[in-house]
Coordinates of C-alpha atoms in Angstrom, one line a residue:
X1 CA 0.0 0.0 0.0
X2 CA 1.1 3.6 -0.6
X3 CA 2.4 5.6 2.3
X4 CA 0.5 8.9 2.5
X5 CA 2.5 11.5 4.4
X6 CA 0.1 14.4 4.0
X7 CA -3.5 14.8 5.0
X8 CA -5.8 13.0 2.7
X9 CA -8.4 15.8 2.3
X10 CA -8.4 19.5 1.6
X11 CA -9.8 21.4 4.6
X12 CA -13.1 22.9 3.7
X13 CA -11.9 26.4 4.6
X14 CA -9.6 26.4 1.5
X15 CA -12.2 25.2 -1.0
X16 CA -14.0 28.5 -1.7
X17 CA -10.9 30.5 -2.5
X18 CA -10.0 30.0 -6.1
X19 CA -12.2 26.9 -6.5
X20 CA -14.1 28.5 -9.4
X21 CA -10.8 29.4 -11.1
X22 CA -9.7 25.8 -10.8
X23 CA -13.0 24.5 -12.1
X24 CA -12.7 26.9 -15.1
X25 CA -9.2 25.6 -15.8
X26 CA -10.3 22.0 -15.5
X27 CA -13.2 22.7 -17.9
X28 CA -10.8 24.0 -20.5
X29 CA -8.8 20.8 -20.2
X30 CA -11.9 18.6 -20.6
X31 CA -13.0 20.8 -23.6
X32 CA -9.6 20.3 -25.2
X33 CA -9.7 16.5 -24.8
X34 CA -13.2 16.1 -26.0
X35 CA -13.0 18.7 -28.8
X36 CA -10.0 17.3 -30.5
X37 CA -11.7 14.3 -32.2
X38 CA -14.7 16.5 -33.2
X39 CA -12.6 19.4 -34.6
X40 CA -10.4 17.1 -36.7
X41 CA -13.3 15.4 -38.5
X42 CA -14.0 18.3 -40.8
X43 CA -10.3 19.0 -41.5
X44 CA -9.5 15.4 -42.6
X45 CA -10.2 15.9 -46.3
X46 CA -7.8 18.8 -46.4
X47 CA -5.2 16.9 -44.4
X48 CA -5.3 14.0 -46.8
X49 CA -5.0 16.4 -49.8
X50 CA -1.8 17.8 -48.4
X51 CA -0.1 14.9 -46.7
X52 CA -1.5 12.0 -48.7
X53 CA -1.8 8.6 -47.0
X54 CA -5.5 8.1 -47.6
X55 CA -5.1 4.4 -46.8
X56 CA -4.1 5.3 -43.2
X57 CA -6.7 8.0 -42.7
X58 CA -8.6 6.1 -40.0
X59 CA -5.5 5.9 -37.9
X60 CA -5.5 9.6 -37.3
X61 CA -8.6 9.1 -35.1
X62 CA -7.8 5.5 -34.0
X63 CA -4.3 6.5 -32.6
X64 CA -5.8 9.2 -30.5
X65 CA -8.7 7.1 -29.2
X66 CA -6.5 4.1 -28.5
X67 CA -3.9 6.0 -26.6
X68 CA -6.5 7.8 -24.5
X69 CA -8.3 4.5 -23.5
X70 CA -5.1 2.6 -22.9
X71 CA -3.5 5.2 -20.7
X72 CA -6.6 6.1 -18.6
X73 CA -6.0 3.5 -15.8
X74 CA -2.3 4.3 -15.5
X75 CA -3.0 8.1 -15.1
X76 CA -5.6 7.4 -12.4
X77 CA -3.2 5.3 -10.4
X78 CA -0.3 7.7 -10.8
X79 CA -2.4 10.4 -9.4
X80 CA -3.4 8.3 -6.4
X81 CA 0.2 7.4 -5.7
X82 CA 2.2 10.6 -6.4
X83 CA -0.3 13.5 -6.1
X84 CA -2.9 14.7 -8.6
X85 CA -1.7 18.2 -9.3
X86 CA 1.7 17.3 -10.7
X87 CA 0.4 14.3 -12.7
X88 CA -2.4 16.5 -14.1
X89 CA 0.0 19.2 -15.1
X90 CA 2.2 16.6 -16.8
X91 CA -0.8 15.3 -18.8
X92 CA -1.6 18.8 -20.0
X93 CA 2.0 19.3 -21.0
X94 CA 2.1 16.0 -23.0
X95 CA -1.2 17.0 -24.7
X96 CA 0.2 20.4 -25.7
X97 CA 3.4 18.9 -27.0
X98 CA 1.4 16.4 -29.0
X99 CA -0.8 19.2 -30.4
X100 CA 2.1 21.3 -31.5
X101 CA 3.8 18.3 -33.1
X102 CA 0.6 17.3 -34.9
X103 CA 0.4 20.8 -36.3
X104 CA 3.9 20.6 -37.6
X105 CA 3.6 17.1 -39.1
X106 CA 4.9 16.7 -42.6
X107 CA 3.7 13.1 -43.3
X108 CA 0.7 11.0 -42.5
X109 CA 2.9 8.7 -40.4
X110 CA 4.2 11.6 -38.3
X111 CA 0.7 12.9 -37.8
X112 CA -0.5 9.5 -36.6
X113 CA 2.4 9.2 -34.1
X114 CA 1.9 12.7 -32.8
X115 CA -1.9 12.1 -32.5
X116 CA -1.1 9.1 -30.3
X117 CA 1.1 11.3 -28.1
X118 CA -1.8 13.8 -27.9
X119 CA -4.2 11.0 -26.9
X120 CA -1.8 9.9 -24.2
X121 CA -2.1 13.4 -22.6
X122 CA -5.9 13.4 -23.2
X123 CA -6.3 10.3 -21.1
X124 CA -4.7 12.1 -18.1
X125 CA -6.7 15.3 -18.7
X126 CA -10.0 13.5 -18.4
X127 CA -9.2 11.3 -15.4
X128 CA -7.2 14.0 -13.6
X129 CA -10.1 16.4 -13.9
X130 CA -12.5 14.0 -12.4
X131 CA -10.2 12.9 -9.6
X132 CA -9.3 16.5 -8.7
X133 CA -13.0 17.5 -8.5
X134 CA -13.5 14.4 -6.4
X135 CA -10.8 15.5 -3.9
X136 CA -11.7 19.2 -3.9
X137 CA -15.4 18.9 -3.5
X138 CA -17.4 16.3 -1.4
X139 CA -20.0 14.3 -3.3
X140 CA -22.9 16.1 -1.5
X141 CA -21.6 19.5 -2.8
X142 CA -20.4 18.2 -6.2
X143 CA -23.8 18.1 -7.9
X144 CA -24.0 21.8 -8.4
X145 CA -20.9 21.7 -10.6
X146 CA -21.8 18.7 -12.7
X147 CA -24.0 20.5 -15.2
X148 CA -21.0 22.7 -16.2
X149 CA -19.1 19.6 -17.5
X150 CA -22.2 18.4 -19.3
X151 CA -22.3 21.8 -21.0
X152 CA -18.7 21.2 -22.1
X153 CA -19.7 18.0 -23.8
X154 CA -22.5 19.7 -25.7
X155 CA -20.2 22.5 -26.8
X156 CA -17.6 20.0 -28.0
X157 CA -20.1 17.9 -30.0
X158 CA -21.8 20.9 -31.6
X159 CA -19.0 23.4 -31.9
X160 CA -16.2 21.0 -32.8
X161 CA -17.1 20.3 -36.4
X162 CA -18.1 23.9 -37.0
X163 CA -14.9 25.2 -35.5
X164 CA -12.8 22.7 -37.4
X165 CA -14.4 23.7 -40.7
X166 CA -13.9 27.4 -40.0
X167 CA -10.3 27.0 -39.0
X168 CA -9.5 24.8 -42.0
X169 CA -11.1 27.2 -44.4
X170 CA -9.6 30.4 -43.1
X171 CA -6.3 29.5 -41.3
X172 CA -5.4 26.1 -42.5
X173 CA -5.9 22.6 -41.0
X174 CA -2.8 22.9 -38.8
X175 CA -4.7 25.4 -36.7
X176 CA -7.1 22.6 -35.7
X177 CA -4.2 21.6 -33.5
X178 CA -2.6 25.0 -32.8
X179 CA -5.8 26.2 -31.2
X180 CA -5.1 23.9 -28.3
X181 CA -1.9 25.7 -27.4
X182 CA -3.2 29.1 -26.0
X183 CA -6.2 27.4 -24.3
X184 CA -4.0 24.7 -22.8
X185 CA -1.4 27.3 -21.7
X186 CA -4.2 29.1 -19.8
X187 CA -5.3 25.9 -18.1
X188 CA -1.7 25.0 -17.2
X189 CA -0.9 28.4 -15.6
X190 CA -4.2 28.7 -13.7
X191 CA -4.0 25.2 -12.3
X192 CA -0.3 25.6 -11.5
X193 CA -0.9 28.9 -9.6
X194 CA -4.3 28.3 -7.9
X195 CA -4.8 24.6 -7.3
X196 CA -3.5 23.4 -3.9
X197 CA -3.8 19.8 -3.1
X198 CA -2.0 17.6 -0.5
X199 CA 1.3 16.2 -1.6
X200 CA 1.9 12.5 -1.5
X201 CA 5.1 10.7 -1.2
X202 CA 4.6 7.0 -1.9
X203 CA 7.1 4.2 -1.4
X204 CA 5.0 2.0 -3.6
X205 CA 5.9 1.4 -7.2
X206 CA 3.5 1.4 -10.1
X207 CA 2.3 -2.1 -11.0
X208 CA 4.1 -2.2 -14.4
X209 CA 3.3 -5.9 -15.2
X210 CA -0.3 -5.2 -14.5
X211 CA -0.1 -2.0 -16.6
X212 CA 1.4 -3.8 -19.5
X213 CA -1.3 -6.5 -19.4
X214 CA -4.1 -4.0 -19.1
X215 CA -2.8 -1.8 -21.9
X216 CA -2.4 -4.9 -24.1
X217 CA -5.9 -6.1 -23.3
X218 CA -7.5 -2.7 -23.9
X219 CA -5.6 -2.2 -27.1
X220 CA -6.6 -5.6 -28.4
X221 CA -10.3 -5.0 -27.6
X222 CA -10.3 -1.4 -29.1
X223 CA -8.6 -2.6 -32.3
X224 CA -11.0 -5.5 -32.5
X225 CA -14.0 -3.2 -32.4
X226 CA -12.3 -0.6 -34.7
X227 CA -11.2 -3.1 -37.4
X228 CA -14.0 -5.7 -37.1
X229 CA -16.3 -5.6 -40.1
X230 CA -14.3 -2.9 -41.8
X231 CA -10.6 -3.4 -42.2
X232 CA -11.1 -7.2 -41.6
X233 CA -14.0 -9.5 -41.6
X234 CA -15.3 -10.6 -38.1
X235 CA -14.3 -14.2 -38.9
X236 CA -10.8 -13.3 -40.1
X237 CA -7.7 -14.6 -38.3
X238 CA -6.7 -11.0 -37.3
X239 CA -10.0 -10.3 -35.5
X240 CA -10.2 -13.7 -33.9
X241 CA -6.5 -13.3 -32.8
X242 CA -7.2 -9.9 -31.3
X243 CA -10.2 -11.3 -29.4
X244 CA -8.2 -14.2 -28.0
X245 CA -5.3 -11.9 -27.0
X246 CA -7.7 -9.5 -25.3
X247 CA -9.4 -12.2 -23.3
X248 CA -6.2 -14.0 -22.3
X249 CA -4.4 -10.8 -21.2
X250 CA -7.4 -9.7 -19.2
X251 CA -7.6 -13.0 -17.4
X252 CA -3.9 -12.9 -16.6
X253 CA -4.3 -9.3 -15.5
X254 CA -6.9 -10.3 -12.9
X255 CA -4.6 -13.0 -11.6
X256 CA -1.6 -10.6 -11.3
X257 CA -3.7 -7.9 -9.6
X258 CA -4.7 -10.4 -6.9
X259 CA -1.1 -10.9 -5.9
X260 CA 0.6 -7.5 -6.1
X261 CA 0.8 -5.2 -3.1
X262 CA -0.2 -2.0 -5.0
X263 CA -2.5 -3.2 -7.8
X264 CA -3.2 -0.9 -10.7
X265 CA -6.9 -1.7 -10.3
X266 CA -7.7 -3.0 -6.8
X267 CA -10.2 -5.8 -7.3
X268 CA -11.6 -5.2 -3.8
X269 CA -13.3 -2.2 -5.3
X270 CA -15.8 -4.5 -7.0
X271 CA -16.8 -5.9 -3.6
X272 CA -18.7 -2.7 -3.3
X273 CA -22.2 -3.2 -4.7
X274 CA -22.8 0.3 -5.9
X275 CA -19.3 0.5 -7.6
X276 CA -19.9 -2.7 -9.5
X277 CA -23.4 -1.7 -10.6
X278 CA -22.5 1.8 -11.7
X279 CA -19.5 0.6 -13.6
X280 CA -21.7 -1.8 -15.6
X281 CA -24.3 0.9 -16.1
X282 CA -21.6 3.3 -17.3
X283 CA -20.5 0.6 -19.9
X284 CA -24.0 0.2 -21.2
X285 CA -24.5 4.0 -21.2
X286 CA -21.4 4.5 -23.3
X287 CA -22.6 1.6 -25.6
X288 CA -25.9 3.3 -26.5
X289 CA -24.8 6.9 -26.3
X290 CA -21.9 6.7 -28.7
X291 CA -23.9 4.5 -31.0
X292 CA -26.6 7.2 -31.1
X293 CA -24.1 9.9 -31.8
X294 CA -22.9 8.0 -34.9
X295 CA -26.2 6.8 -36.4
X296 CA -28.4 9.8 -35.7
X297 CA -26.5 12.2 -38.1
X298 CA -26.4 9.4 -40.7
X299 CA -30.2 9.1 -40.6
X300 CA -30.6 12.9 -40.7
X301 CA -28.3 13.2 -43.7
X302 CA -29.4 10.2 -45.7
X303 CA -33.1 10.2 -44.9
X304 CA -34.1 13.6 -43.7
X305 CA -31.8 15.4 -46.3
X306 CA -29.8 17.5 -43.8
X307 CA -26.4 18.7 -44.6
X308 CA -23.4 17.7 -42.5
X309 CA -23.5 21.0 -40.6
X310 CA -27.2 20.9 -40.1
X311 CA -27.1 17.3 -38.8
X312 CA -24.9 18.5 -36.0
X313 CA -27.3 21.3 -35.2
X314 CA -30.2 18.8 -35.3
X315 CA -28.6 17.0 -32.4
X316 CA -29.3 20.1 -30.2
X317 CA -32.5 18.7 -28.7
X318 CA -30.6 15.7 -27.3
X319 CA -27.6 17.7 -26.1
X320 CA -29.6 20.6 -24.6
X321 CA -31.9 18.3 -22.7
X322 CA -28.9 16.3 -21.4
X323 CA -27.3 19.5 -20.2
X324 CA -30.4 21.0 -18.6
X325 CA -31.3 17.7 -16.8
X326 CA -27.7 17.2 -15.6
X327 CA -27.7 20.7 -14.1
X328 CA -31.1 20.1 -12.3
X329 CA -30.1 16.7 -11.1
X330 CA -26.9 18.0 -9.7
X331 CA -28.6 20.8 -7.8
X332 CA -31.2 18.5 -6.4
X333 CA -28.5 16.1 -5.2
X334 CA -26.7 19.0 -3.5
X335 CA -29.9 20.2 -1.8
X336 CA -31.3 16.9 -0.7
X337 CA -28.4 14.4 -0.7
X338 CA -30.8 11.9 -2.3
X339 CA -30.0 10.1 -5.6
X340 CA -31.3 6.6 -5.8
X341 CA -34.3 7.5 -8.0
X342 CA -32.2 9.2 -10.6
X343 CA -30.4 6.2 -12.2
X344 CA -33.8 4.4 -12.4
X345 CA -35.5 7.4 -14.0
X346 CA -32.5 8.0 -16.3
X347 CA -32.2 4.4 -17.5
X348 CA -36.0 4.3 -18.0
X349 CA -35.9 7.5 -20.2
X350 CA -32.9 6.2 -22.2
X351 CA -34.8 3.0 -22.9
X352 CA -38.0 4.9 -23.8
X353 CA -36.1 7.3 -26.1
X354 CA -34.3 4.5 -27.9
X355 CA -37.5 2.6 -28.5
X356 CA -39.1 5.8 -29.9
X357 CA -36.1 6.4 -32.1
X358 CA -36.4 2.8 -33.4
X359 CA -39.8 3.7 -34.8
X360 CA -38.4 6.4 -37.2
X361 CA -38.8 5.7 -40.9
X362 CA -38.4 7.6 -44.1
X363 CA -41.5 9.7 -43.3
X364 CA -40.6 10.8 -39.8
X365 CA -40.4 14.6 -39.5
X366 CA -37.6 16.5 -38.0
X367 CA -39.7 17.9 -35.0
X368 CA -40.9 14.4 -34.1
X369 CA -37.3 13.0 -34.2
X370 CA -36.3 16.0 -32.2
X371 CA -38.7 15.0 -29.4
X372 CA -37.4 11.5 -29.4
X373 CA -33.8 12.7 -29.1
X374 CA -34.8 15.1 -26.3
X375 CA -36.2 12.1 -24.3
X376 CA -33.0 10.2 -24.9
X377 CA -30.9 13.2 -23.9
X378 CA -32.9 13.7 -20.7
X379 CA -32.1 10.1 -19.7
X380 CA -28.4 10.6 -20.4
X381 CA -28.6 13.8 -18.3
X382 CA -29.7 11.7 -15.3
X383 CA -26.9 9.2 -15.8
X384 CA -23.9 10.9 -17.2
X385 CA -22.4 12.6 -14.1
X386 CA -24.2 10.3 -11.7
X387 CA -22.1 7.3 -12.9
X388 CA -18.9 9.2 -11.8
X389 CA -20.4 10.5 -8.6
X390 CA -21.4 7.1 -7.3
X391 CA -18.1 5.5 -8.4
X392 CA -16.2 8.2 -6.4
X393 CA -18.5 8.0 -3.4
X394 CA -17.8 4.3 -3.2
X395 CA -14.1 4.8 -2.4
X396 CA -11.9 6.8 0.0
X397 CA -9.9 9.8 -1.2
X398 CA -6.6 8.0 -1.9
X399 CA -8.3 5.8 -4.5
X400 CA -10.2 8.6 -6.2
X401 CA -8.0 8.3 -9.3
X402 CA -8.7 4.6 -9.7
X403 CA -12.4 5.1 -9.3
X404 CA -12.5 7.9 -11.8
X405 CA -10.4 6.0 -14.3
X406 CA -12.5 2.9 -14.0
X407 CA -15.7 4.9 -14.6
X408 CA -14.1 6.7 -17.6
X409 CA -12.7 3.5 -19.1
X410 CA -16.0 1.5 -18.7
X411 CA -17.8 4.2 -20.6
X412 CA -15.1 4.5 -23.3
X413 CA -15.0 0.7 -23.9
X414 CA -18.8 0.7 -24.0
X415 CA -18.7 3.3 -26.7
X416 CA -16.1 1.4 -28.7
X417 CA -18.1 -1.8 -28.5
X418 CA -21.3 0.1 -29.2
X419 CA -20.2 1.6 -32.4
X420 CA -18.8 -1.6 -33.7
X421 CA -21.6 -4.0 -32.7
X422 CA -24.4 -1.6 -33.7
X423 CA -22.6 -0.8 -36.9
X424 CA -22.6 -4.5 -37.7
X425 CA -26.3 -4.7 -37.2
X426 CA -26.8 -1.6 -39.3
X427 CA -24.7 -2.9 -42.2
X428 CA -26.4 -6.2 -42.3
X429 CA -29.9 -4.7 -42.2
X430 CA -29.2 -2.0 -44.9
X431 CA -27.5 -4.6 -47.2
X432 CA -30.4 -7.0 -46.8
X433 CA -33.1 -4.3 -47.5
X434 CA -31.3 -2.5 -50.3
X435 CA -30.5 -5.5 -52.5
X436 CA -30.7 -4.4 -56.1
X437 CA -33.4 -1.8 -55.5
X438 CA -31.1 1.2 -56.0
X439 CA -31.4 0.9 -59.8
X440 CA -28.0 -0.4 -60.3
X441 CA -26.3 2.5 -58.5
X442 CA -23.1 1.6 -56.7
X443 CA -23.5 2.2 -53.0
X444 CA -20.7 1.4 -50.6
X445 CA -21.8 0.0 -47.3
X446 CA -19.5 0.1 -44.3
X447 CA -19.8 -0.5 -40.6
X448 CA -20.6 3.1 -40.0
X449 CA -23.2 3.5 -42.7
X450 CA -24.1 3.9 -46.3
X451 CA -21.6 6.2 -47.9
X452 CA -23.8 8.3 -50.2
X453 CA -23.5 12.1 -49.9
X454 CA -26.3 14.5 -50.8
X455 CA -25.1 15.0 -54.3
X456 CA -25.0 11.3 -55.0
X457 CA -28.4 10.8 -53.6
X458 CA -29.9 13.5 -55.8
X459 CA -28.4 11.8 -58.8
X460 CA -30.3 8.6 -58.2
X461 CA -33.6 8.0 -59.9
X462 CA -36.6 8.7 -57.6
X463 CA -37.4 5.0 -57.0
X464 CA -33.8 4.2 -56.3
X465 CA -33.4 7.2 -53.9
X466 CA -36.6 6.1 -52.0
X467 CA -35.4 2.6 -51.8
X468 CA -32.1 3.8 -50.4
X469 CA -33.8 6.0 -47.8
X470 CA -36.0 3.0 -46.7
X471 CA -32.9 0.8 -46.4
X472 CA -31.2 3.4 -44.1
X473 CA -34.4 3.8 -42.1
X474 CA -34.5 0.0 -41.6
X475 CA -30.9 0.0 -40.6
X476 CA -31.4 2.8 -38.1
X477 CA -34.5 1.0 -36.7
X478 CA -32.4 -2.1 -36.1
X479 CA -29.6 -0.1 -34.4
X480 CA -31.9 1.7 -31.9
X481 CA -34.0 -1.4 -31.2
X482 CA -30.9 -3.4 -30.2
X483 CA -29.7 -0.4 -28.1
X484 CA -33.1 -0.2 -26.4
X485 CA -33.0 -3.9 -25.6
X486 CA -29.5 -3.5 -24.0
X487 CA -30.6 -0.4 -22.1
X488 CA -33.2 -2.5 -20.4
X489 CA -30.3 -4.3 -18.6
X490 CA -29.1 -0.9 -17.3
X491 CA -32.7 -0.1 -16.2
X492 CA -32.8 -3.5 -14.3
X493 CA -29.4 -2.9 -12.7
X494 CA -30.3 0.6 -11.5
X495 CA -33.0 -0.8 -9.2
X496 CA -30.3 -2.6 -7.1
X497 CA -28.3 0.7 -6.4
X498 CA -28.5 1.4 -2.7
X499 CA -28.8 4.9 -1.2
X500 CA -25.5 5.3 0.7
X501 CA -25.3 8.8 2.2
X502 CA -23.1 11.1 0.2
X503 CA -20.0 12.3 1.9
X504 CA -19.9 16.1 2.4
X505 CA -19.6 18.9 4.8
X506 CA -16.8 20.9 6.2
X507 CA -14.5 18.5 8.0
X508 CA -12.1 16.0 6.8
X509 CA -13.9 13.4 8.8
X510 CA -17.0 14.1 6.8
X511 CA -15.1 13.2 3.7
X512 CA -13.6 10.0 5.0
X513 CA -13.9 6.5 3.6
X514 CA -17.1 5.7 1.9
X515 CA -19.3 3.1 3.7
X516 CA -19.8 -0.2 2.1
X517 CA -23.2 -0.6 0.5
X518 CA -23.8 -3.9 2.0
X519 CA -22.5 -3.6 5.6
X520 CA -22.3 0.2 6.2
X521 CA -18.6 -0.2 7.2
X522 CA -15.9 2.0 5.7
X523 CA -14.4 0.6 2.5
X524 CA -10.8 -0.3 3.1
X525 CA -8.6 -2.7 1.1

């Protein structure tokens, strides 16, 4: 076990001074990490035109996502062992170096490598932010700040593609990376000057064998879901090999973690009922949420005739309802300290919204689909920050980083599996319905959708275009139906969450170890 030589909590008297400045700086970091994949999407055609390497285009995104996911647990543990402030500043620095290097890249290979470096820093940005908030602000008081971070997500999802297009058109694609530098510098300076957290001097060493196994397992699973059905067939030796490697390394990882003195992911955390339940719910939430983000714009562009820009704006009902509900839920938790009903309501709304979205067809109007999306967004608003809040409330302060990284990783892996598996259902359904009905037009079907732009659609004969729209509608129906069925599992799990009092108040004692949900005793390893 690590040896903590400083107090484990920040005295409440220090919290008000500068806490808003720190939160603002942390929000900038989260915005940078989330914005980067969104902002780069609209710049990719220009990047390929200048650097070439079209065959490796997907790796510009995959390298970033893979590095972020694989590094998440390690960043969380490093913060627990050696102090969150220094580790978080390091992650910001790595992200900025990766951003500057990506902007200076001269070949596609260089850009992919620098994007991986950038993703490495992004993993620390996300986990560090959550863990710092968990240490600065007790769970009972944390709700009032949660809506702010939901707002950051909405800004990134809506503003990212718009900002990326504007920067590429007026300043060049390299500014999609350079824009991170001034914002990141502000966050770096503000956190460095204002944030004051206890210093930790640990005699423990990072569990490098466990880290290597976990990174290998995560990498194998992410590549499996990224390549499966696209780069390689699901039954190909590559995909089967990645699946086997992922399963074997994760099994060995569990065996190793049971024997080391300072495990990267302490397995005793899962003895806590709430922690295990909320981790599973977070995985399922990521599964359906990221799947929705991929296939809703596809439906809007292919069936409802929206442009790429408009399809982003048409997501506003979902994102705004998610933001508003998240703010209201956070304030209610702060005021009452009660939360058990919220995951039940949230999972119920998510299930309802997905079932409604599965009823959309080629004749569904934009206002109707907007209502369906708003219901789904409201459900996400109940769950998004609550998954993190309950995970953090289930552990004591020294393990806040591990709890935060586990919550983040479960949602990330859920999203990766969701896009791949729902994409496979979509492709199979579209291919089956379309057949030869498109009048002989060549239509490329991939795991993320039918690749027909607006101009190509307009060039099709009326009958063929209608058949294509019906096929995409059928594929979208299948995607949301499968997602709705899976969300029923989250709804069922949410009923087993127990109302453990949220830690809060003004004394370190009030912020001590979280009680076990089964016995009421403090959770200690």
